[in-house]
Short mmCIF file of C-alpha atoms in Angstrom, two decimals:
data_model
loop_
_atom_site.label_atom_id
_atom_site.label_comp_id
_atom_site.label_asym_id
_atom_site.label_seq_id
_atom_site.Cartn_x
_atom_site.Cartn_y
_atom_site.Cartn_z
CA MET A 1164 0.00 0.00 0.00
CA PRO A 1165 1.59 3.27 -1.03
CA THR A 1166 1.73 6.31 1.17
CA THR A 1167 -0.90 8.98 0.59
CA PRO A 1168 -0.32 10.80 -2.67
CA ALA A 1169 -0.18 14.09 -0.76
CA ALA A 1170 2.85 12.85 1.18
CA THR A 1171 4.91 11.82 -1.83
CA PRO A 1172 7.27 13.88 -3.92
CA HIS A 1173 5.34 12.82 -7.01
CA ARG A 1174 1.95 14.22 -6.30
CA PRO A 1175 -0.38 14.33 -9.32
CA PRO A 1176 -0.10 17.74 -10.93
CA ALA A 1177 -3.22 19.88 -10.84
CA SER A 1178 -4.92 20.43 -14.15
CA ALA A 1179 -4.06 23.74 -15.77
CA LEU A 1180 -7.44 25.42 -15.35
CA GLY A 1181 -9.45 25.78 -12.16
CA ALA A 1182 -6.45 24.39 -10.35
CA GLY A 1183 -7.46 24.90 -6.74
CA ALA A 1184 -10.90 23.26 -6.66
CA ALA A 1185 -9.98 20.48 -9.09
CA ARG A 1186 -6.88 19.60 -7.10
CA ASN A 1187 -8.77 19.50 -3.83
CA ASP A 1188 -11.37 17.29 -5.40
CA ARG A 1189 -8.83 14.91 -6.84
CA THR A 1190 -6.81 14.82 -3.64
CA ARG A 1191 -9.93 13.93 -1.71
CA ARG A 1192 -10.81 11.17 -4.18
CA LEU A 1193 -7.34 9.70 -4.07
CA ARG A 1194 -7.36 9.85 -0.30
CA THR A 1195 -10.57 7.78 -0.28
CA TRP A 1196 -9.00 5.23 -2.65
CA TYR A 1197 -5.93 5.16 -0.45
CA LEU A 1198 -8.09 4.34 2.58
CA VAL A 1199 -9.85 1.59 0.62
CA HIS A 1200 -6.48 0.19 -0.41
CA LYS A 1201 -5.09 0.38 3.10
CA TRP A 1202 -8.00 -1.26 4.88
CA THR A 1203 -8.86 -3.97 2.34
CA SER A 1204 -5.16 -4.88 2.29
CA LEU A 1205 -4.76 -4.87 6.05
CA VAL A 1206 -7.83 -7.07 6.53
CA CYS A 1207 -6.63 -9.78 4.16
CA THR A 1208 -2.80 -9.59 4.27
CA LEU A 1209 -2.23 -12.13 7.06
CA PHE A 1210 -4.63 -14.68 5.52
CA LEU A 1211 -3.25 -14.05 2.06
CA LEU A 1212 0.27 -14.72 3.31
CA ILE A 1213 -0.96 -18.07 4.67
CA VAL A 1214 -2.72 -18.81 1.38
CA CYS A 1215 0.36 -17.87 -0.69
CA LEU A 1216 2.74 -19.93 1.46
CA THR A 1217 0.52 -23.03 1.49
CA GLY A 1218 -0.28 -22.57 -2.19
CA LEU A 1219 3.37 -23.02 -3.07
CA PRO A 1220 3.51 -26.78 -2.31
CA LEU A 1221 -0.10 -27.22 -3.47
CA VAL A 1222 0.83 -26.11 -7.00
CA PHE A 1223 3.06 -29.19 -7.17
CA SER A 1224 0.72 -31.56 -5.31
CA ASP A 1225 0.65 -34.12 -8.16
CA GLU A 1226 4.44 -34.27 -8.21
CA ILE A 1227 4.77 -34.34 -4.41
CA ASP A 1228 2.09 -37.04 -4.08
CA ALA A 1229 3.86 -39.18 -6.69
CA LEU A 1230 7.18 -38.66 -4.88
CA LEU A 1231 5.80 -39.60 -1.45
CA SER A 1232 3.66 -42.46 -2.73
CA ASP A 1233 4.35 -45.91 -1.30
CA ASP A 1234 1.74 -47.58 -3.54
CA ALA A 1235 2.45 -50.94 -5.09
CA PRO A 1236 3.55 -50.42 -8.73
CA PHE A 1237 1.03 -51.00 -11.52
CA ALA A 1238 1.44 -54.16 -13.62
CA THR A 1239 3.07 -53.63 -17.01
CA VAL A 1240 0.52 -54.67 -19.63
CA PRO A 1241 -0.13 -54.07 -23.34
CA ALA A 1242 -2.08 -50.88 -24.12
CA ASP A 1243 -5.29 -52.77 -25.02
CA ALA A 1244 -5.18 -55.18 -22.09
CA PRO A 1245 -8.64 -55.96 -20.67
CA ARG A 1246 -9.65 -54.34 -17.39
CA VAL A 1247 -11.15 -56.10 -14.40
CA CYS A 1248 -14.93 -55.72 -14.04
CA LEU A 1249 -15.87 -52.89 -11.65
CA GLY A 1250 -18.40 -55.17 -9.95
CA THR A 1251 -15.63 -57.66 -9.11
CA LEU A 1252 -13.49 -54.90 -7.59
CA ALA A 1253 -16.45 -53.58 -5.56
CA ALA A 1254 -17.10 -57.12 -4.24
CA ASP A 1255 -13.39 -57.50 -3.38
CA ALA A 1256 -13.48 -54.21 -1.42
CA LEU A 1257 -16.60 -55.33 0.45
CA ARG A 1258 -14.92 -58.66 1.36
CA ARG A 1259 -12.14 -56.63 2.99
CA HIS A 1260 -14.72 -54.53 4.88
CA PRO A 1261 -17.70 -56.78 5.64
CA GLY A 1262 -20.91 -55.04 6.65
CA GLU A 1263 -20.00 -51.78 4.92
CA ILE A 1264 -21.42 -50.31 1.70
CA VAL A 1265 -19.76 -49.13 -1.50
CA THR A 1266 -20.55 -45.43 -1.97
CA SER A 1267 -18.77 -44.75 -5.25
CA ILE A 1268 -16.08 -45.97 -7.62
CA TYR A 1269 -13.51 -43.60 -9.08
CA VAL A 1270 -11.96 -44.69 -12.37
CA GLN A 1271 -8.69 -42.81 -12.80
CA ASP A 1272 -7.92 -41.92 -16.40
CA ASP A 1273 -4.26 -40.89 -16.08
CA ALA A 1274 -3.23 -44.14 -14.35
CA PRO A 1275 -4.65 -47.68 -14.46
CA ALA A 1276 -6.23 -47.35 -11.03
CA VAL A 1277 -9.72 -47.92 -9.69
CA TRP A 1278 -10.65 -46.51 -6.28
CA VAL A 1279 -13.57 -48.16 -4.48
CA TRP A 1280 -14.93 -45.82 -1.79
CA LEU A 1281 -16.70 -47.32 1.22
CA ALA A 1282 -18.47 -46.20 4.38
CA PRO A 1283 -20.16 -48.03 7.28
CA SER A 1284 -23.54 -46.69 6.07
CA TRP A 1285 -25.08 -43.87 4.02
CA LYS A 1286 -25.88 -42.14 7.28
CA SER A 1287 -22.27 -42.06 8.45
CA PHE A 1288 -21.18 -41.16 4.89
CA ALA A 1289 -23.37 -38.04 5.05
CA ASN A 1290 -22.59 -37.02 8.62
CA ASP A 1291 -18.95 -37.90 9.13
CA GLU A 1292 -16.36 -37.35 6.44
CA GLY A 1293 -13.88 -39.36 8.51
CA SER A 1294 -15.99 -42.50 7.99
CA ARG A 1295 -15.31 -42.50 4.23
CA HIS A 1296 -12.37 -44.58 3.07
CA TYR A 1297 -11.10 -46.32 -0.06
CA VAL A 1298 -9.43 -49.39 -1.47
CA LYS A 1299 -7.32 -48.72 -4.57
CA PHE A 1300 -6.89 -51.49 -7.17
CA ASP A 1301 -4.79 -52.06 -10.28
CA ALA A 1302 -7.39 -51.79 -13.06
CA HIS A 1303 -5.76 -54.55 -15.15
CA THR A 1304 -4.91 -57.19 -12.54
CA GLY A 1305 -7.35 -56.37 -9.74
CA HIS A 1306 -4.45 -56.46 -7.25
CA LEU A 1307 -4.54 -54.19 -4.23
CA VAL A 1308 -2.48 -51.02 -4.77
CA LYS A 1309 -3.30 -49.20 -1.56
CA ALA A 1310 -5.93 -49.06 1.16
CA SER A 1311 -6.61 -45.94 3.22
CA GLY A 1312 -6.90 -46.43 6.98
CA ALA A 1313 -10.12 -47.84 8.40
CA PRO A 1314 -12.91 -45.32 9.09
CA GLY A 1315 -11.68 -42.52 11.35
CA GLN A 1316 -8.11 -43.84 11.29
CA GLN A 1317 -6.73 -41.98 8.28
CA ALA A 1318 -3.60 -40.05 9.15
CA ARG A 1319 -3.52 -36.42 8.06
CA SER A 1320 -0.73 -35.98 5.55
CA PHE A 1321 1.40 -32.86 5.12
CA MET A 1322 -0.48 -32.00 1.95
CA ASP A 1323 -3.84 -32.41 3.74
CA VAL A 1324 -2.69 -29.83 6.29
CA MET A 1325 -1.55 -27.47 3.50
CA LEU A 1326 -4.87 -27.89 1.71
CA SER A 1327 -6.92 -27.22 4.81
CA LEU A 1328 -4.87 -24.12 5.70
CA HIS A 1329 -5.32 -22.97 2.12
CA THR A 1330 -9.05 -23.56 1.78
CA ASP A 1331 -10.84 -23.56 5.15
CA LEU A 1332 -8.38 -23.07 8.05
CA PHE A 1333 -9.67 -26.37 9.55
CA ALA A 1334 -13.09 -24.74 10.00
CA GLY A 1335 -15.16 -26.44 7.28
CA LEU A 1336 -17.77 -24.40 5.43
CA PRO A 1337 -17.52 -21.27 7.65
CA GLY A 1338 -13.76 -21.29 7.03
CA GLU A 1339 -14.31 -21.59 3.28
CA LEU A 1340 -16.73 -18.67 3.22
CA PHE A 1341 -14.37 -16.60 5.37
CA LEU A 1342 -11.41 -17.18 3.06
CA GLY A 1343 -13.71 -16.46 0.09
CA ALA A 1344 -14.48 -13.08 1.67
CA MET A 1345 -10.73 -12.52 2.16
CA ALA A 1346 -10.24 -13.24 -1.55
CA LEU A 1347 -12.82 -10.56 -2.37
CA CYS A 1348 -10.99 -8.13 -0.04
CA PHE A 1349 -7.83 -8.92 -1.98
CA VAL A 1350 -9.58 -8.14 -5.28
CA ALA A 1351 -10.79 -4.81 -3.83
CA ALA A 1352 -7.20 -4.09 -2.78
CA LEU A 1353 -6.05 -4.81 -6.35
CA VAL A 1354 -8.65 -2.47 -7.85
CA SER A 1355 -7.79 0.38 -5.44
CA GLY A 1356 -4.11 -0.31 -6.01
CA VAL A 1357 -4.59 0.19 -9.75
CA VAL A 1358 -6.33 3.53 -9.15
CA LEU A 1359 -3.43 4.67 -6.96
CA TYR A 1360 -0.78 3.48 -9.44
CA ALA A 1361 -1.34 6.31 -11.96
CA PRO A 1362 -0.62 9.34 -9.71
CA PHE A 1363 2.59 7.68 -8.49
CA MET A 1364 3.86 6.83 -11.95
CA ARG A 1365 2.92 10.02 -13.80
CA HIS A 1366 6.59 11.06 -14.04
CA LEU A 1367 8.39 7.76 -13.60
CA PRO A 1368 9.03 5.38 -16.51
CA PHE A 1369 7.67 1.85 -15.96
CA GLY A 1370 9.90 -0.22 -13.72
CA THR A 1371 11.66 2.65 -11.98
CA VAL A 1372 13.10 1.54 -8.64
CA ARG A 1373 14.76 4.42 -6.81
CA ALA A 1374 17.29 2.26 -5.03
CA GLU A 1375 19.64 5.00 -3.88
CA ARG A 1376 16.97 7.00 -2.07
CA ALA A 1377 15.22 6.31 1.24
CA PRO A 1378 14.36 2.62 1.76
CA ARG A 1379 10.68 3.52 1.99
CA LEU A 1380 10.79 4.97 -1.53
CA ARG A 1381 12.56 1.90 -2.85
CA TRP A 1382 10.00 -0.45 -1.33
CA LEU A 1383 7.18 1.73 -2.61
CA ASP A 1384 8.61 1.48 -6.13
CA LEU A 1385 9.04 -2.28 -5.81
CA HIS A 1386 5.50 -2.64 -4.46
CA ASN A 1387 4.15 -0.68 -7.43
CA LEU A 1388 6.30 -2.53 -9.99
CA LEU A 1389 5.60 -6.09 -8.79
CA GLY A 1390 1.93 -5.34 -8.16
CA ILE A 1391 1.18 -3.80 -11.54
CA ALA A 1392 3.26 -6.32 -13.54
CA THR A 1393 1.43 -9.32 -12.06
CA LEU A 1394 -1.94 -7.58 -11.67
CA ALA A 1395 -3.83 -9.69 -14.23
CA TRP A 1396 -2.57 -12.96 -12.73
CA MET A 1397 -3.36 -11.89 -9.16
CA GLY A 1398 -6.80 -10.73 -10.29
CA VAL A 1399 -7.58 -14.05 -12.00
CA VAL A 1400 -6.30 -16.14 -9.09
CA GLY A 1401 -8.12 -13.91 -6.57
CA VAL A 1402 -11.49 -14.03 -8.33
CA THR A 1403 -11.29 -17.77 -9.11
CA GLY A 1404 -10.19 -18.40 -5.51
CA ALA A 1405 -13.33 -16.69 -4.24
CA ILE A 1406 -15.49 -18.71 -6.67
CA ASN A 1407 -13.82 -21.98 -5.61
CA GLU A 1408 -14.68 -21.27 -1.97
CA LEU A 1409 -18.35 -21.25 -3.00
CA SER A 1410 -18.27 -24.80 -4.40
CA ALA A 1411 -20.17 -26.41 -1.49
CA PRO A 1412 -23.07 -23.89 -1.51
CA LEU A 1413 -23.24 -23.94 -5.33
CA PHE A 1414 -23.42 -27.75 -5.50
CA GLY A 1415 -26.01 -27.69 -2.70
CA LEU A 1416 -28.10 -25.19 -4.65
CA TRP A 1417 -27.95 -27.38 -7.76
CA MET A 1418 -28.94 -30.51 -5.80
CA ARG A 1419 -31.89 -28.72 -4.19
CA THR A 1420 -33.18 -27.20 -7.43
CA ASP A 1421 -32.32 -28.90 -10.75
CA VAL A 1422 -31.55 -32.37 -9.43
CA THR A 1423 -34.57 -32.50 -7.13
CA ALA A 1424 -36.83 -31.44 -10.02
CA LEU A 1425 -35.22 -34.04 -12.27
CA LEU A 1426 -35.83 -36.86 -9.78
CA GLU A 1427 -39.44 -35.82 -9.12
CA PRO A 1428 -40.96 -38.76 -11.09
CA TRP A 1429 -39.21 -41.26 -8.74
CA GLN A 1430 -40.32 -39.43 -5.60
CA GLY A 1431 -41.91 -41.88 -3.14
CA LEU A 1432 -41.19 -45.03 -5.17
CA PRO A 1433 -39.45 -47.83 -3.24
CA PRO A 1434 -35.69 -47.68 -3.98
CA PRO A 1435 -33.96 -50.84 -5.21
CA ALA A 1436 -32.45 -53.16 -2.59
CA ILE A 1437 -28.69 -53.75 -2.82
CA ASP A 1438 -29.19 -57.21 -4.40
CA GLN A 1439 -31.39 -55.67 -7.09
CA LEU A 1440 -28.63 -53.40 -8.43
CA VAL A 1441 -27.05 -54.19 -11.78
CA SER A 1442 -23.26 -54.33 -11.73
CA PRO A 1443 -21.59 -50.89 -11.85
CA GLN A 1444 -19.74 -52.22 -14.92
CA VAL A 1445 -23.09 -52.44 -16.78
CA ALA A 1446 -23.80 -48.79 -15.96
CA PHE A 1447 -20.24 -47.84 -16.99
CA ASP A 1448 -20.56 -49.64 -20.35
CA THR A 1449 -23.99 -48.09 -21.02
CA VAL A 1450 -22.54 -44.59 -20.68
CA ALA A 1451 -19.29 -45.35 -22.52
CA ARG A 1452 -21.39 -46.60 -25.48
CA ALA A 1453 -23.84 -43.68 -25.38
CA LEU A 1454 -21.20 -40.92 -25.07
CA PRO A 1455 -18.18 -42.06 -27.12
CA GLY A 1456 -16.39 -38.68 -26.89
CA MET A 1457 -16.46 -38.64 -23.09
CA ARG A 1458 -14.52 -40.45 -20.39
CA VAL A 1459 -16.35 -41.94 -17.44
CA THR A 1460 -14.44 -41.01 -14.29
CA GLY A 1461 -16.75 -42.14 -11.56
CA VAL A 1462 -19.83 -44.11 -10.56
CA VAL A 1463 -21.85 -42.89 -7.56
CA TYR A 1464 -24.02 -45.62 -6.06
CA PRO A 1465 -27.77 -45.17 -5.56
CA GLY A 1466 -28.61 -43.92 -2.06
CA SER A 1467 -26.10 -41.09 -1.81
CA ASP A 1468 -27.42 -37.71 -0.78
CA GLN A 1469 -25.24 -36.48 -3.66
CA GLY A 1470 -27.15 -38.59 -6.16
CA SER A 1471 -30.39 -40.51 -6.64
CA ALA A 1472 -31.96 -43.39 -4.71
CA HIS A 1473 -32.89 -45.10 -7.98
CA HIS A 1474 -29.91 -44.43 -10.24
CA TYR A 1475 -26.22 -44.81 -10.59
CA VAL A 1476 -24.81 -41.32 -11.28
CA LEU A 1477 -21.87 -41.52 -13.68
CA TRP A 1478 -19.56 -38.54 -13.94
CA THR A 1479 -18.12 -38.01 -17.40
CA ARG A 1480 -15.77 -35.43 -18.86
CA GLY A 1481 -14.20 -34.47 -22.18
CA THR A 1482 -10.63 -35.05 -23.25
CA THR A 1483 -9.13 -31.62 -24.08
CA ALA A 1484 -7.46 -29.26 -21.56
CA LEU A 1485 -10.72 -27.33 -21.23
CA THR A 1486 -13.41 -30.02 -21.67
CA SER A 1487 -11.61 -32.40 -19.30
CA ARG A 1488 -12.56 -29.84 -16.63
CA LEU A 1489 -16.23 -29.77 -17.63
CA PHE A 1490 -18.18 -32.64 -16.10
CA SER A 1491 -21.53 -34.00 -17.25
CA PRO A 1492 -23.37 -36.36 -14.89
CA VAL A 1493 -25.42 -39.16 -16.43
CA LEU A 1494 -28.26 -41.03 -14.71
CA VAL A 1495 -28.44 -44.80 -15.27
CA ASP A 1496 -31.34 -46.85 -13.95
CA ALA A 1497 -29.85 -48.93 -11.14
CA ARG A 1498 -32.25 -51.87 -11.67
CA THR A 1499 -31.98 -52.19 -15.45
CA GLY A 1500 -28.70 -50.50 -16.38
CA ALA A 1501 -30.51 -48.43 -19.03
CA LEU A 1502 -29.54 -44.81 -19.65
CA THR A 1503 -32.08 -42.47 -18.04
CA ARG A 1504 -30.62 -39.12 -19.11
CA VAL A 1505 -27.59 -36.87 -19.38
CA ILE A 1506 -27.87 -33.96 -16.95
CA GLY A 1507 -26.97 -30.48 -18.22
CA MET A 1508 -24.93 -28.39 -15.79
CA PRO A 1509 -26.11 -24.88 -14.85
CA TRP A 1510 -23.97 -21.85 -15.72
CA TYR A 1511 -22.80 -21.30 -12.15
CA LEU A 1512 -21.31 -24.79 -11.91
CA ARG A 1513 -19.66 -24.33 -15.32
CA ALA A 1514 -18.14 -21.08 -13.98
CA LEU A 1515 -16.92 -23.01 -10.94
CA GLU A 1516 -15.41 -25.73 -13.14
CA ILE A 1517 -13.52 -23.19 -15.28
CA SER A 1518 -12.34 -21.42 -12.12
CA ARG A 1519 -10.57 -24.54 -10.88
CA PRO A 1520 -7.73 -24.81 -13.44
CA LEU A 1521 -7.33 -21.02 -13.57
CA HIS A 1522 -6.76 -21.05 -9.81
CA PHE A 1523 -4.68 -24.24 -9.51
CA GLY A 1524 -2.41 -23.59 -12.52
CA ASP A 1525 -2.35 -27.34 -13.23
CA TYR A 1526 -3.51 -27.21 -16.85
CA GLY A 1527 -0.40 -26.32 -18.86
CA GLY A 1528 2.32 -28.76 -17.88
CA LEU A 1529 5.18 -28.36 -15.44
CA PRO A 1530 6.41 -25.04 -16.95
CA LEU A 1531 3.05 -23.44 -16.13
CA LYS A 1532 3.24 -24.76 -12.57
CA GLY A 1533 6.74 -23.29 -12.28
CA MET A 1534 5.45 -19.90 -13.40
CA TRP A 1535 2.54 -20.22 -10.97
CA ALA A 1536 5.06 -20.69 -8.17
CA LEU A 1537 7.15 -17.68 -9.28
CA LEU A 1538 4.06 -15.48 -9.53
CA ASP A 1539 3.05 -16.73 -6.08
CA LEU A 1540 6.46 -15.67 -4.72
CA ILE A 1541 6.09 -12.25 -6.36
CA SER A 1542 2.67 -11.93 -4.68
CA ILE A 1543 4.32 -12.63 -1.32
CA ALA A 1544 6.78 -9.81 -2.10
CA VAL A 1545 3.87 -7.47 -2.90
CA LEU A 1546 2.17 -8.38 0.40
CA GLY A 1547 5.41 -8.03 2.37
CA SER A 1548 6.36 -4.69 0.84
CA GLY A 1549 2.82 -3.39 1.42
CA LEU A 1550 3.03 -4.38 5.05
CA TYR A 1551 6.45 -2.74 5.35
CA LEU A 1552 5.12 0.50 3.80
CA TRP A 1553 2.22 0.57 6.24
CA ILE A 1554 4.52 0.09 9.25
CA ALA A 1555 7.08 2.61 7.95
CA ARG A 1556 4.32 5.15 7.41
CA ARG A 1557 2.96 4.60 10.91
CA ASN A 1558 6.43 5.21 12.31
CA ALA A 1559 6.76 8.34 10.17
CA ASN A 1560 3.42 9.56 11.46
CA GLY A 1561 4.54 8.85 15.02
CA ALA A 1562 7.70 10.85 14.48
CA ARG A 1563 5.68 13.71 12.98
CA LEU A 1564 3.33 13.67 15.98
CA ALA A 1565 6.29 13.79 18.34
CA GLN A 1566 7.65 16.72 16.35
CA LEU A 1567 4.31 18.51 16.60
CA ALA A 1568 4.18 17.85 20.32
CA ARG A 1569 7.67 19.32 20.71
CA ALA A 1570 6.66 22.34 18.64
CA HIS A 1571 3.62 22.75 20.90
CA ASP A 1572 5.76 22.69 24.04
CA ALA A 1573 8.38 24.94 22.52
CA PRO A 1574 6.78 28.44 22.99
CA ALA A 1575 7.04 28.12 26.78
CA ARG A 1576 10.79 27.80 26.52
CA ALA A 1577 11.19 29.97 23.46
CA PRO A 1578 11.89 33.30 25.13
CA ARG A 1579 14.94 31.91 26.84
CA GLY A 1580 16.08 30.35 23.58
CA VAL A 1581 15.53 33.51 21.64
CA ALA A 1582 17.24 35.65 24.17
CA MET B 74 6.10 9.59 -25.45
CA THR B 75 5.06 12.42 -23.12
CA ARG B 76 5.45 11.94 -19.43
CA GLY B 77 2.12 11.75 -17.67
CA SER B 78 0.26 10.63 -20.80
CA LEU B 79 -2.00 7.60 -20.66
CA ARG B 80 0.42 5.63 -22.80
CA PHE B 81 3.39 6.65 -20.68
CA ILE B 82 1.76 5.37 -17.49
CA TRP B 83 -0.27 2.43 -18.71
CA GLY B 84 1.52 1.23 -21.85
CA VAL B 85 3.71 -1.48 -20.31
CA PRO B 86 1.23 -2.53 -17.57
CA ALA B 87 -1.53 -2.96 -20.20
CA LEU B 88 0.81 -5.00 -22.40
CA LEU B 89 1.74 -7.28 -19.49
CA ALA B 90 -1.91 -7.71 -18.50
CA ALA B 91 -2.81 -8.60 -22.11
CA ALA B 92 0.07 -11.11 -22.30
CA THR B 93 -1.02 -12.71 -19.01
CA THR B 94 -4.64 -12.99 -20.14
CA PHE B 95 -3.58 -14.46 -23.47
CA GLY B 96 -1.26 -16.96 -21.76
CA LEU B 97 -3.89 -18.14 -19.28
CA ALA B 98 -6.45 -18.63 -22.05
CA ALA B 99 -4.06 -20.21 -24.59
CA ALA B 100 -3.00 -22.97 -22.20
CA LEU B 101 -6.65 -23.72 -21.44
CA LEU B 102 -7.96 -23.69 -25.02
CA GLY B 103 -5.05 -24.96 -27.09
CA THR B 104 -2.37 -27.64 -27.19
CA GLY B 105 1.02 -27.99 -28.86
CA ALA B 106 2.24 -24.62 -30.13
CA TRP B 107 -0.42 -22.78 -28.11
CA ARG B 108 1.09 -24.19 -24.95
CA TRP B 109 4.49 -22.83 -25.87
CA ALA B 110 2.88 -19.48 -26.68
CA ALA B 111 1.19 -19.54 -23.28
CA TRP B 112 4.47 -20.21 -21.47
CA GLY B 113 6.17 -17.42 -23.41
CA ALA B 114 3.39 -14.92 -22.69
CA LEU B 115 3.22 -15.74 -18.97
CA ALA B 116 6.99 -15.40 -18.68
CA LEU B 117 6.72 -11.71 -19.65
CA PRO B 118 5.35 -10.32 -16.34
CA ILE B 119 7.84 -12.47 -14.43
CA ALA B 120 10.69 -11.22 -16.63
CA ALA B 121 9.58 -7.61 -16.09
CA CYS B 122 9.63 -8.12 -12.32
CA ALA B 123 13.07 -9.76 -12.44
CA ARG B 124 14.59 -7.20 -14.82
CA HIS B 125 13.49 -4.09 -12.92
CA GLY B 126 13.18 -5.51 -9.43
CA LEU B 127 16.60 -7.16 -9.23
CA ARG B 128 18.53 -4.48 -11.11
CA ARG B 129 20.80 -2.21 -9.09
CA GLN B 130 19.82 1.25 -10.19
CA ARG B 131 22.59 3.84 -10.06
CA ARG B 132 20.68 6.83 -11.34
CA ASP B 133 17.28 8.20 -10.44
CA PRO B 134 15.57 8.40 -13.82
CA ALA B 135 13.09 10.93 -12.46
CA SER B 136 15.71 13.46 -11.46
#
């Protein structure tokens, strides 16, 4: 945050005509923008520092996960090797956890892995995230690759801690909404910062850093340079960060409106018993045949509060950088395995889906991730220099106050001094 | 270019913002050469920060 324009040597020049009134007006406007910049920045700086620091490892989470993984290696097989039936894998997972239910199956498309998710019951699935756990299989051999701890026993990994600090500060939905509000504060700070940039740079070529002058001036120049150069990136990451924090309410809204309306015809009908379900593989094949351009990434079992009591919900996505981020859910009748319908996603969930890659930076290879990390470091420098400028200015104000106080006391002693 | 003019103040920042926007979109919408273009475009704001931020300036260009 820069010092007030009035206090700098590069105050905006008054316009030629009507100088006095126009200058006062402009000074007042800039002072308001300065206050907006100062307070929106101060409110969010601490949280943004946390978000920037935890974001640094999160950018590379794929690489770090792969590095730390102690999974059994996948079998080497020809490219067109047959895959094990999803129903067989689900049954295998249930044999390892008798009495539990399968809640969903995740079919990874960048590795030959199938994750079978389980919970003691749908009730505990809905109420206690810690009760959800998985068994991960090799898609070609059906061999166990990895099993998460039993319900409630999963250890929190380093990356889990980073993710929670980054997204909800261990406070669940209230934490997410709070950090979303901080992201909006950050965007307001960016906007006010842009307004303040012009009066400071009216006489300085882009990139000027007055290194030989007072440190405060040098940090001000650096703050302005780094902030304005990375403005577009910080704006995109700030706005998409705020949108991402709304994912739980937005999905909830969609479930309550569109999905509820869609499932209206099945309202009140008796849901199928577990032994009446067709194999998840049948549902998978139905969708793969019906939507040849899409990849099926997951099968949600009937009974989930995130699905339907009467259908498997299959999540599909496209294959390009953009369309692989856009999911389309498909309903398949759980008793017959016939396709019920493809569900169109509302605009606000599409906006959320596009916000994800633009926030994570994981859509353009390792070079893009590297640049994400560098831009993140530059953001930390902008935050740090802003904080420094605020403290330095407070100290300067303190010194000025002390000076004023001395000047106020002075007249009493002045006669002696003068004499 | 006159000091204080719109182009003087906003020329480079606008260019960097345009490059960033292009880079973010190109990586999302294209593959192959577009990806390289995206990396090149996104490197510009970082290069600007490095060039001016790390340079030891001897002279005050404003004075």
